[in-house]
Coordinates of N, CA and C in Angstrom, one line a residue:
M1 N -41.7 46.4 15.8 CA -41.0 45.6 15.0 C -41.7 44.1 15.0
T2 N -41.9 43.7 13.7 CA -42.6 42.4 13.6 C -41.8 41.2 14.0
A3 N -42.2 40.3 14.7 CA -41.4 39.2 15.1 C -41.4 38.2 13.8
P4 N -40.3 37.5 13.7 CA -40.1 36.7 12.6 C -41.2 35.5 12.7
L5 N -41.7 35.1 11.5 CA -42.7 34.0 11.6 C -42.0 32.7 12.1
A6 N -42.6 31.9 12.9 CA -42.1 30.7 13.3 C -42.3 29.6 12.3
T7 N -41.3 28.8 12.0 CA -41.3 27.7 11.1 C -41.5 26.4 11.8
S8 N -42.2 25.6 11.1 CA -42.5 24.2 11.7 C -42.4 23.1 10.6
T9 N -42.1 22.0 11.0 CA -42.1 20.8 10.1 C -43.4 20.3 9.9
P10 N -43.9 20.1 8.6 CA -45.2 19.7 8.4 C -45.4 18.3 9.0
P11 N -46.6 18.0 9.4 CA -46.8 16.6 10.0 C -46.6 15.6 9.0
L12 N -46.2 14.4 9.5 CA -46.0 13.3 8.7 C -47.3 12.7 8.1
T13 N -47.4 12.3 7.0 CA -48.6 11.6 6.4 C -48.7 10.2 7.3
L14 N -49.8 9.6 7.1 CA -50.0 8.3 7.8 C -48.9 7.3 7.4
H15 N -48.7 7.2 6.0 CA -47.6 6.2 5.6 C -46.2 6.7 6.0
G16 N -46.0 8.0 6.1 CA -44.7 8.6 6.5 C -44.5 8.2 8.0
R17 N -45.5 8.2 8.8 CA -45.3 7.9 10.2 C -44.9 6.4 10.3
I18 N -45.6 5.5 9.6 CA -45.3 4.1 9.7 C -43.9 3.8 9.2
R19 N -43.5 4.5 8.1 CA -42.2 4.4 7.5 C -41.1 4.8 8.5
E20 N -41.4 6.0 9.1 CA -40.3 6.5 10.0 C -40.3 5.6 11.3
D21 N -41.3 5.1 11.8 CA -41.3 4.2 12.9 C -40.5 2.9 12.6
L22 N -40.7 2.4 11.5 CA -40.0 1.2 11.1 C -38.5 1.5 10.8
R23 N -38.2 2.7 10.1 CA -36.8 3.1 9.9 C -36.1 3.2 11.2
E24 N -36.7 3.8 12.2 CA -36.1 3.9 13.5 C -35.7 2.6 14.2
R25 N -36.7 1.6 14.0 CA -36.5 0.4 14.7 C -35.3 -0.4 14.0
I26 N -35.1 -0.2 12.7 CA -34.0 -0.8 11.9 C -32.7 -0.1 12.3
V27 N -32.7 1.2 12.3 CA -31.5 2.0 12.6 C -31.0 1.7 14.1
R28 N -32.0 1.5 15.0 CA -31.6 1.3 16.4 C -31.3 -0.2 16.6
G29 N -31.5 -1.0 15.7 CA -31.1 -2.4 15.8 C -32.2 -3.3 16.5
V30 N -33.5 -2.7 16.7 CA -34.5 -3.6 17.2 C -34.9 -4.5 16.2
L31 N -34.9 -4.1 14.9 CA -35.1 -5.1 13.8 C -33.7 -5.2 13.1
R32 N -33.2 -6.4 13.1 CA -31.8 -6.7 12.7 C -31.9 -7.2 11.2
P33 N -30.7 -7.2 10.5 CA -30.6 -7.7 9.1 C -31.3 -9.1 9.0
N34 N -32.1 -9.3 8.0 CA -32.8 -10.6 7.8 C -34.0 -10.9 8.8
D35 N -34.2 -10.0 9.7 CA -35.4 -10.1 10.6 C -36.7 -9.8 9.7
R36 N -37.8 -10.5 9.9 CA -39.0 -10.3 9.2 C -39.6 -9.0 9.8
V37 N -40.1 -8.2 8.8 CA -40.8 -6.9 9.3 C -42.3 -7.3 9.5
P38 N -43.0 -6.7 10.4 CA -44.3 -7.0 10.7 C -45.2 -7.0 9.4
S39 N -46.1 -7.9 9.3 CA -46.9 -8.1 8.0 C -47.8 -6.9 7.8
E40 N -48.3 -6.8 6.5 CA -49.2 -5.8 6.2 C -50.4 -5.7 7.1
S41 N -50.9 -7.0 7.4 CA -52.1 -7.1 8.3 C -51.8 -6.6 9.7
E42 N -50.6 -7.0 10.2 CA -50.2 -6.6 11.5 C -50.0 -5.1 11.6
L43 N -49.5 -4.4 10.5 CA -49.3 -3.0 10.6 C -50.6 -2.2 10.4
M44 N -51.6 -2.8 9.6 CA -52.9 -2.2 9.5 C -53.5 -2.2 10.8
L45 N -53.5 -3.3 11.5 CA -54.1 -3.3 12.8 C -53.4 -2.4 13.8
Q46 N -52.1 -2.4 13.8 CA -51.4 -1.5 14.8 C -51.6 -0.1 14.6
Y47 N -51.7 0.4 13.4 CA -51.9 1.8 13.1 C -53.3 2.2 12.7
G48 N -54.2 1.2 12.5 CA -55.5 1.6 12.2 C -55.6 2.2 10.8
V49 N -54.9 1.7 9.8 CA -54.8 2.3 8.5 C -55.2 1.3 7.4
S50 N -55.3 1.8 6.1 CA -55.7 0.9 5.1 C -54.4 0.1 4.6
R51 N -54.7 -0.9 3.7 CA -53.6 -1.7 3.3 C -52.8 -0.9 2.3
I52 N -53.3 0.0 1.5 CA -52.7 0.8 0.6 C -51.7 1.8 1.3
T53 N -52.1 2.3 2.5 CA -51.2 3.1 3.3 C -49.9 2.4 3.8
V54 N -50.1 1.2 4.2 CA -49.1 0.3 4.7 C -48.1 0.0 3.6
R55 N -48.7 -0.3 2.4 CA -47.8 -0.7 1.2 C -47.0 0.6 0.7
Q56 N -47.6 1.8 0.9 CA -46.9 3.0 0.5 C -45.6 3.0 1.5
A57 N -45.7 2.8 2.8 CA -44.7 2.9 3.8 C -43.6 1.8 3.4
L58 N -44.1 0.6 3.2 CA -43.1 -0.5 2.9 C -42.4 -0.2 1.6
G59 N -43.1 0.3 0.6 CA -42.6 0.6 -0.6 C -41.4 1.7 -0.6
D60 N -41.7 2.7 0.3 CA -40.6 3.7 0.5 C -39.3 3.1 1.1
L61 N -39.5 2.1 2.1 CA -38.3 1.5 2.8 C -37.7 0.5 1.7
Q62 N -38.4 -0.1 0.9 CA -37.9 -1.0 -0.2 C -37.1 -0.1 -1.1
H63 N -37.6 1.0 -1.6 CA -36.9 1.8 -2.5 C -35.7 2.4 -1.9
A64 N -35.6 2.6 -0.6 CA -34.4 3.0 0.1 C -33.4 1.9 0.4
R65 N -33.9 0.6 -0.1 CA -33.0 -0.6 0.2 C -32.9 -1.0 1.7
M66 N -33.8 -0.5 2.5 CA -33.7 -0.9 3.9 C -34.4 -2.2 4.1
I67 N -35.3 -2.6 3.3 CA -36.0 -3.9 3.4 C -36.0 -4.5 2.0
F68 N -36.3 -5.9 1.9 CA -36.6 -6.5 0.7 C -37.7 -7.4 0.9
K69 N -38.4 -7.8 -0.3 CA -39.6 -8.7 -0.1 C -39.2 -10.0 -0.7
V70 N -39.9 -11.0 -0.1 CA -39.8 -12.4 -0.6 C -41.3 -12.8 -0.9
A71 N -41.5 -13.2 -2.1 CA -42.8 -13.6 -2.5 C -43.4 -14.6 -1.6
G72 N -44.6 -14.4 -1.1 CA -45.3 -15.4 -0.2 C -44.8 -15.4 1.2
K73 N -43.7 -14.6 1.5 CA -43.2 -14.7 2.8 C -43.3 -13.4 3.7
G74 N -43.2 -12.3 2.9 CA -43.3 -11.0 3.5 C -42.0 -10.1 3.2
S75 N -41.9 -9.2 4.1 CA -40.7 -8.2 3.9 C -39.7 -8.5 5.0
F76 N -38.4 -8.3 4.8 CA -37.3 -8.5 5.6 C -36.3 -7.4 5.7
V77 N -35.6 -7.3 6.8 CA -34.6 -6.2 6.9 C -33.4 -6.5 6.0
A78 N -32.9 -5.6 5.2 CA -31.8 -5.8 4.3 C -30.6 -5.6 5.1
A79 N -29.5 -6.3 4.7 CA -28.2 -6.1 5.4 C -27.6 -4.9 4.7
P80 N -26.8 -4.1 5.6 CA -26.1 -2.9 5.0 C -25.2 -3.3 3.8
K81 N -25.2 -2.4 2.9 CA -24.2 -2.6 1.7 C -22.8 -2.7 2.1
P82 N -21.9 -3.5 1.6 CA -20.6 -3.4 1.7 C -20.1 -2.1 1.1
F83 N -19.1 -1.5 1.8 CA -18.5 -0.2 1.2 C -17.0 -0.1 1.3
Q84 N -16.5 0.8 0.5 CA -15.1 1.1 0.5 C -14.9 2.6 0.7
D85 N -14.1 3.0 1.7 CA -13.8 4.4 2.0 C -12.9 4.9 0.8
L86 N -13.2 6.1 0.3 CA -12.3 6.7 -0.8 C -11.4 7.7 -0.1
D87 N -11.4 7.8 1.2 CA -10.3 8.7 1.8 C -9.0 8.0 2.1
R88 N -8.9 6.7 1.7 CA -7.8 5.9 1.8 C -7.4 5.3 0.4
L89 N -6.1 5.3 0.1 CA -5.7 4.6 -1.1 C -5.5 3.1 -0.8
Q90 N -6.5 2.3 -1.2 CA -6.3 0.9 -0.9 C -7.1 0.1 -2.0
G91 N -6.6 -1.1 -2.1 CA -7.3 -1.9 -3.2 C -8.6 -2.5 -2.7
F92 N -9.4 -3.0 -3.7 CA -10.8 -3.4 -3.4 C -10.7 -4.7 -2.5
A93 N -9.9 -5.6 -2.8 CA -9.8 -6.8 -1.9 C -9.4 -6.5 -0.6
E94 N -8.3 -5.6 -0.5 CA -7.8 -5.1 0.8 C -8.9 -4.5 1.7
A95 N -9.8 -3.7 1.2 CA -10.8 -3.1 1.9 C -11.9 -4.1 2.3
M96 N -12.4 -5.0 1.3 CA -13.4 -5.9 1.5 C -13.1 -7.0 2.4
N97 N -11.9 -7.6 2.3 CA -11.4 -8.7 3.1 C -11.2 -8.3 4.6
A98 N -10.9 -7.1 4.8 CA -10.9 -6.6 6.1 C -12.1 -6.5 6.8
S99 N -13.2 -6.3 6.2 CA -14.5 -6.2 6.8 C -15.2 -7.6 6.7
G100 N -14.6 -8.6 6.3 CA -15.1 -10.1 6.4 C -15.8 -10.4 5.1
H101 N -15.6 -9.8 4.0 CA -16.3 -10.2 2.8 C -15.3 -11.0 1.9
R102 N -15.9 -11.9 1.1 CA -15.0 -12.6 0.1 C -15.0 -11.9 -1.3
T103 N -13.8 -11.9 -1.8 CA -13.6 -11.3 -3.2 C -12.9 -12.3 -4.1
F104 N -13.2 -12.1 -5.3 CA -12.5 -12.9 -6.4 C -12.4 -12.1 -7.7
N105 N -11.4 -12.2 -8.4 CA -11.2 -11.6 -9.7 C -11.2 -12.6 -10.8
R106 N -12.0 -12.3 -11.9 CA -12.0 -13.2 -13.1 C -11.2 -12.4 -14.1
L107 N -10.0 -12.9 -14.5 CA -9.2 -12.3 -15.5 C -9.7 -12.5 -16.9
L108 N -10.1 -11.4 -17.6 CA -10.6 -11.5 -19.0 C -9.4 -11.2 -20.0
Q109 N -8.5 -10.4 -19.6 CA -7.5 -10.0 -20.5 C -6.2 -9.6 -19.8
L110 N -5.0 -9.9 -20.3 CA -3.8 -9.4 -19.8 C -2.8 -9.6 -21.0
R111 N -2.5 -8.4 -21.6 CA -1.7 -8.4 -22.8 C -1.0 -7.0 -22.9
A112 N 0.0 -7.0 -23.8 CA 0.7 -5.8 -24.1 C 0.1 -5.1 -25.4
E113 N -0.2 -3.9 -25.4 CA -0.8 -3.3 -26.5 C -0.3 -1.8 -26.6
P114 N -0.3 -1.2 -27.7 CA 0.1 0.1 -27.9 C -0.8 1.1 -27.1
A115 N -0.2 2.1 -26.4 CA -1.0 3.0 -25.6 C -1.8 3.9 -26.5
S116 N -3.1 4.0 -26.2 CA -3.9 5.0 -26.8 C -3.5 6.4 -26.5
A117 N -4.1 7.4 -27.0 CA -3.7 8.8 -26.7 C -4.0 9.1 -25.3
A118 N -5.2 8.6 -24.8 CA -5.6 9.0 -23.4 C -4.7 8.2 -22.4
V119 N -4.5 6.9 -22.7 CA -3.6 6.1 -21.8 C -2.2 6.7 -21.7
A120 N -1.6 7.0 -22.9 CA -0.3 7.6 -22.9 C -0.2 8.9 -22.2
R121 N -1.2 9.7 -22.3 CA -1.3 11.0 -21.6 C -1.3 10.7 -20.1
A122 N -2.1 9.8 -19.6 CA -2.2 9.5 -18.3 C -1.0 9.0 -17.6
L123 N -0.3 8.1 -18.4 CA 1.0 7.4 -17.9 C 2.3 8.1 -18.2
A124 N 2.0 9.4 -18.9 CA 3.2 10.2 -19.3 C 4.2 9.4 -20.2
L125 N 3.6 8.8 -21.1 CA 4.3 8.0 -22.2 C 4.1 8.5 -23.6
P126 N 5.0 8.3 -24.5 CA 4.7 8.7 -25.9 C 3.5 7.7 -26.4
R127 N 2.6 8.4 -27.2 CA 1.6 7.6 -27.8 C 2.1 6.4 -28.6
G128 N 1.5 5.2 -28.4 CA 1.9 4.1 -29.2 C 2.9 3.2 -28.4
T129 N 3.4 3.8 -27.2 CA 4.3 2.9 -26.4 C 3.6 1.7 -25.9
L130 N 4.3 0.6 -25.8 CA 3.6 -0.7 -25.4 C 3.4 -0.5 -23.9
V131 N 2.2 -0.8 -23.5 CA 1.7 -0.9 -22.1 C 1.1 -2.2 -21.8
T132 N 1.0 -2.5 -20.5 CA 0.2 -3.8 -20.2 C -1.2 -3.4 -19.9
A133 N -2.2 -4.1 -20.6 CA -3.7 -3.8 -20.4 C -4.3 -5.0 -19.7
L134 N -5.1 -4.8 -18.7 CA -5.8 -5.8 -18.0 C -7.3 -5.5 -18.0
Q135 N -8.0 -6.5 -18.0 CA -9.5 -6.4 -17.9 C -10.0 -7.5 -16.9
R136 N -10.7 -7.1 -15.9 CA -11.1 -8.1 -14.9 C -12.5 -7.8 -14.5
V137 N -13.2 -8.9 -14.1 CA -14.6 -8.8 -13.4 C -14.3 -9.0 -12.0
R138 N -14.7 -8.2 -11.1 CA -14.5 -8.3 -9.7 C -15.7 -8.8 -8.9
Y139 N -15.6 -9.8 -8.1 CA -16.7 -10.4 -7.4 C -16.7 -10.1 -5.9
L140 N -17.8 -9.8 -5.4 CA -17.9 -9.6 -3.9 C -19.0 -10.6 -3.4
D141 N -18.6 -11.5 -2.5 CA -19.5 -12.5 -2.0 C -20.3 -13.1 -3.1
D142 N -19.4 -13.6 -4.1 CA -20.0 -14.4 -5.2 C -20.8 -13.6 -6.2
R143 N -21.0 -12.3 -6.1 CA -21.7 -11.5 -7.1 C -20.8 -10.5 -7.8
P144 N -21.0 -10.4 -9.2 CA -20.2 -9.4 -9.8 C -20.5 -8.0 -9.5
V145 N -19.5 -7.2 -9.1 CA -19.7 -5.8 -8.7 C -19.0 -4.8 -9.6
S146 N -18.0 -5.1 -10.3 CA -17.4 -4.2 -11.1 C -16.6 -4.9 -12.4
V147 N -16.4 -4.1 -13.4 CA -15.6 -4.5 -14.5 C -14.5 -3.5 -14.5
D148 N -13.2 -3.9 -14.4 CA -12.1 -3.0 -14.3 C -11.2 -3.1 -15.5
F149 N -10.9 -1.9 -16.0 CA -9.9 -1.8 -17.1 C -8.6 -1.1 -16.6
S150 N -7.5 -1.7 -16.7 CA -6.3 -1.2 -16.1 C -5.1 -1.2 -17.1
W151 N -4.3 -0.1 -17.0 CA -3.2 0.0 -17.9 C -2.0 0.4 -17.1
L152 N -0.8 -0.3 -17.3 CA 0.3 -0.1 -16.5 C 1.5 0.0 -17.4
P153 N 2.6 0.8 -17.1 CA 3.8 0.7 -17.9 C 4.3 -0.6 -18.0
L154 N 4.8 -1.0 -19.2 CA 5.2 -2.4 -19.5 C 6.1 -2.9 -18.6
S155 N 7.1 -2.0 -18.1 CA 8.1 -2.6 -17.1 C 7.5 -3.1 -15.9
L156 N 6.4 -2.6 -15.5 CA 5.7 -3.1 -14.3 C 4.7 -4.2 -14.7
G157 N 3.9 -3.9 -15.7 CA 2.8 -4.9 -16.0 C 3.2 -6.2 -16.5
S158 N 4.3 -6.2 -17.2 CA 4.7 -7.5 -17.7 C 5.2 -8.5 -16.6
R159 N 5.6 -8.0 -15.5 CA 5.9 -8.8 -14.3 C 4.6 -9.3 -13.6
L160 N 3.5 -8.8 -13.9 CA 2.3 -9.3 -13.3 C 1.9 -10.6 -13.8
R161 N 2.4 -11.0 -15.1 CA 2.1 -12.3 -15.7 C 2.5 -13.4 -14.8
R162 N 3.5 -13.2 -13.9 CA 3.8 -14.3 -13.1 C 3.1 -14.4 -11.8
E163 N 2.2 -13.5 -11.5 CA 1.4 -13.4 -10.2 C 0.1 -14.0 -10.4
D164 N -0.5 -14.4 -9.2 CA -1.9 -14.9 -9.1 C -2.8 -13.6 -9.0
L165 N -3.6 -13.3 -10.1 CA -4.5 -12.1 -10.1 C -5.8 -12.5 -9.7
S166 N -6.1 -13.7 -9.2 CA -7.5 -14.0 -9.0 C -8.0 -13.5 -7.6
N167 N -7.1 -13.4 -6.7 CA -7.4 -13.0 -5.3 C -6.7 -11.9 -4.7
R168 N -5.9 -11.2 -5.5 CA -5.1 -10.1 -5.0 C -5.3 -8.8 -5.8
D169 N -5.0 -7.7 -5.1 CA -5.1 -6.4 -5.7 C -3.7 -6.1 -6.4
I170 N -3.9 -5.3 -7.5 CA -2.6 -4.8 -8.2 C -1.9 -4.0 -7.2
F171 N -2.6 -3.1 -6.4 CA -1.9 -2.2 -5.5 C -0.9 -3.1 -4.6
A172 N -1.4 -4.1 -4.1 CA -0.7 -5.0 -3.2 C 0.6 -5.5 -3.9
M173 N 0.4 -6.0 -5.1 CA 1.5 -6.6 -5.8 C 2.6 -5.5 -6.3
L174 N 2.0 -4.3 -6.6 CA 3.0 -3.2 -6.8 C 3.9 -3.0 -5.7
E175 N 3.3 -3.0 -4.5 CA 4.1 -2.6 -3.3 C 5.0 -3.7 -2.9
T176 N 4.5 -4.9 -3.0 CA 5.4 -6.0 -2.5 C 6.3 -6.7 -3.5
E177 N 5.7 -7.4 -4.5 CA 6.5 -8.1 -5.4 C 7.2 -7.1 -6.4
L178 N 6.7 -5.9 -6.6 CA 7.3 -5.1 -7.6 C 8.0 -3.9 -7.0
A179 N 8.1 -3.9 -5.7 CA 8.8 -2.9 -5.0 C 8.6 -1.4 -5.4
T180 N 7.2 -1.1 -5.6 CA 6.8 0.2 -6.0 C 5.9 0.8 -4.9
P181 N 6.4 1.4 -4.0 CA 5.5 2.1 -3.0 C 4.5 3.1 -3.6
L182 N 3.3 3.1 -3.2 CA 2.4 4.0 -3.7 C 2.2 5.3 -3.0
G183 N 1.9 6.4 -3.7 CA 1.8 7.6 -3.0 C 0.4 8.2 -3.0
H184 N -0.2 8.6 -4.1 CA -1.5 9.1 -4.2 C -2.2 8.8 -5.4
A185 N -3.5 9.0 -5.5 CA -4.3 8.7 -6.7 C -5.3 10.0 -6.9
E186 N -5.6 10.1 -8.2 CA -6.6 11.1 -8.6 C -7.8 10.3 -9.1
L187 N -9.0 10.8 -8.8 CA -10.2 10.2 -9.1 C -11.2 11.1 -9.8
A188 N -11.9 10.6 -10.8 CA -13.1 11.3 -11.3 C -14.3 10.3 -11.3
I189 N -15.3 10.7 -10.8 CA -16.6 9.8 -10.6 C -17.7 10.4 -11.3
D190 N -18.4 9.5 -12.1 CA -19.7 9.9 -12.7 C -20.5 8.7 -12.8
A191 N -21.8 8.8 -13.3 CA -22.7 7.7 -13.6 C -22.9 7.7 -15.2
V192 N -22.8 6.4 -15.7 CA -23.0 6.2 -17.1 C -23.9 5.1 -17.4
P193 N -24.6 5.1 -18.6 CA -25.3 3.9 -18.9 C -24.4 2.7 -19.3
A194 N -24.7 1.5 -18.9 CA -23.8 0.4 -19.0 C -23.8 0.0 -20.5
P195 N -22.6 -0.1 -21.2 CA -22.5 -0.6 -22.5 C -22.9 -2.1 -22.5
A196 N -23.3 -2.7 -23.6 CA -23.7 -4.0 -23.6 C -22.8 -5.1 -23.0
D197 N -21.5 -4.9 -23.4 CA -20.5 -5.9 -22.9 C -20.3 -5.8 -21.4
I198 N -20.3 -4.6 -20.9 CA -20.1 -4.4 -19.4 C -21.4 -4.8 -18.7
A199 N -22.6 -4.5 -19.2 CA -23.9 -4.9 -18.6 C -23.9 -6.5 -18.5
A200 N -23.5 -7.1 -19.5 CA -23.5 -8.6 -19.6 C -22.7 -9.2 -18.4
R201 N -21.5 -8.5 -18.2 CA -20.6 -9.0 -17.2 C -21.1 -8.8 -15.8
L202 N -21.9 -7.7 -15.6 CA -22.5 -7.4 -14.3 C -23.9 -8.0 -14.1
D203 N -24.4 -8.7 -15.0 CA -25.8 -9.2 -14.9 C -26.8 -8.1 -14.9
L204 N -26.6 -7.1 -15.7 CA -27.5 -6.0 -15.8 C -28.1 -5.8 -17.2
A205 N -29.2 -5.1 -17.3 CA -29.7 -4.8 -18.6 C -28.9 -3.7 -19.3
T206 N -28.7 -3.8 -20.6 CA -27.9 -2.8 -21.3 C -28.5 -1.4 -21.1
G207 N -27.7 -0.5 -20.8 CA -28.1 0.9 -20.5 C -28.5 1.3 -19.0
M208 N -28.5 0.2 -18.2 CA -28.7 0.5 -16.8 C -27.6 1.4 -16.3
P209 N -27.8 2.3 -15.4 CA -26.8 3.2 -14.8 C -25.8 2.4 -14.0
V210 N -24.6 2.7 -14.2 CA -23.5 2.1 -13.3 C -22.6 3.3 -12.9
L211 N -21.9 3.1 -11.8 CA -20.9 4.0 -11.4 C -19.6 4.0 -12.1
H212 N -19.1 5.0 -12.7 CA -17.9 5.0 -13.5 C -16.8 5.8 -12.8
I213 N -15.6 5.1 -12.5 CA -14.5 5.8 -11.7 C -13.3 5.7 -12.6
E214 N -12.7 6.9 -12.9 CA -11.5 6.9 -13.6 C -10.4 7.2 -12.4
R215 N -9.4 6.4 -12.3 CA -8.4 6.6 -11.3 C -7.0 6.5 -11.9
L216 N -6.2 7.4 -11.5 CA -4.8 7.4 -11.9 C -3.9 7.4 -10.6
T217 N -3.2 6.3 -10.4 CA -2.4 6.2 -9.2 C -1.0 6.4 -9.5
H218 N -0.4 7.1 -8.6 CA 1.1 7.5 -8.7 C 2.0 6.7 -7.6
D219 N 3.2 6.5 -7.9 CA 4.1 5.9 -6.9 C 4.5 7.1 -5.9
R220 N 5.3 6.7 -4.9 CA 5.7 7.6 -3.9 C 6.5 8.8 -4.5
D221 N 7.1 8.6 -5.7 CA 7.9 9.6 -6.3 C 7.1 10.5 -7.2
G222 N 5.8 10.2 -7.3 CA 4.9 11.0 -8.2 C 4.8 10.5 -9.6
R223 N 5.4 9.4 -10.0 CA 5.3 8.8 -11.3 C 4.0 8.1 -11.4
P224 N 3.2 8.2 -12.6 CA 2.0 7.5 -12.7 C 2.3 6.0 -13.1
V225 N 1.6 5.2 -12.3 CA 1.9 3.7 -12.5 C 0.7 2.9 -12.8
D226 N -0.5 3.4 -12.7 CA -1.7 2.5 -12.9 C -2.9 3.5 -13.2
H227 N -3.3 3.3 -14.5 CA -4.5 4.1 -15.0 C -5.7 3.1 -15.1
E228 N -6.9 3.5 -14.6 CA -7.9 2.6 -14.5 C -9.3 3.2 -14.8
H229 N -10.2 2.4 -15.4 CA -11.6 2.8 -15.6 C -12.4 1.6 -14.9
L230 N -13.1 2.1 -13.9 CA -13.9 1.0 -13.1 C -15.4 1.3 -13.4
Y231 N -16.2 0.2 -13.7 CA -17.6 0.3 -13.9 C -18.3 -0.6 -12.8
C232 N -19.0 0.1 -11.9 CA -19.4 -0.7 -10.7 C -20.9 -0.6 -10.6
R233 N -21.5 -1.8 -10.2 CA -22.9 -1.8 -9.7 C -23.1 -1.0 -8.4
S234 N -24.1 -0.2 -8.4 CA -24.3 0.6 -7.2 C -25.3 0.0 -6.2
D235 N -26.0 -1.1 -6.7 CA -27.0 -1.7 -5.8 C -26.4 -2.8 -4.9
H236 N -25.2 -3.3 -5.2 CA -24.5 -4.3 -4.4 C -23.3 -3.8 -3.5
F237 N -23.0 -2.5 -3.7 CA -21.8 -2.0 -3.2 C -21.8 -0.5 -3.3
Q238 N -21.1 0.2 -2.4 CA -20.9 1.6 -2.4 C -19.6 2.2 -2.0
Y239 N -19.3 3.3 -2.4 CA -18.1 4.0 -2.0 C -18.6 5.1 -1.0
R240 N -17.7 5.4 0.0 CA -18.0 6.4 1.0 C -16.7 7.3 1.1
L241 N -17.0 8.5 1.5 CA -16.0 9.6 1.7 C -16.2 10.5 2.8
R242 N -15.3 10.7 3.7 CA -15.6 11.7 4.7 C -15.0 13.1 4.4
L243 N -15.8 14.1 4.4 CA -15.3 15.4 4.1 C -15.2 16.3 5.3
H244 N -14.3 17.2 5.3 CA -14.1 18.1 6.5 C -14.1 19.5 6.0
R245 N -14.8 20.3 6.7 CA -14.8 21.7 6.3 C -13.7 22.5 6.9
A246 N -13.0 23.2 6.0 CA -11.7 23.8 6.4 C -12.0 25.0 7.4

């Protein structure tokens, strides 16, 4: 009987070895956020390699957003991206403020309008029923990270006009001021090219990819209360989800 062939991991290239050595130092905390990474000349001397090899390694780390470059000063360790867990139903400000980040909402629109076919279907209302429509730009640590479109039944949304929408989540206001405990939400996530109006709000070039989230939130009794389309920059912020194998 022939023994199975042993498999082995191919050896790292020279630039791969430098990249992985630096990655390990960052992950272990030897190099901390905003620490300066050894210069190209220092890495050339340490590893006995050419400048192009060092630049390949640093380029890989920059592409992975583990480091960033400052012209004339060198490369520095990037801070971890802020993130929100999707395995909990919580508002953006609720999640970010709990981890020490500042949030702010710029309200672009708050009005009553007839429900489109898609909005009416989501909120289980007849087409053309008046609903409350909101549009906001959400900021994280003074940078725009998402443009949010929200539609709520008029009975709930009209009462939001009396609330401060600049620093609070709709979820929090639904549960406190509007006495509407939340139950669950359904999400669909994809990537889309940013339309011109959304790209301008997010300081992006038109057509750049953004993360698109469609979310329908239900109250504790299962009634749909908040239908949303969120367009998010993926370079300043990320969503995370823990999955369990049954």
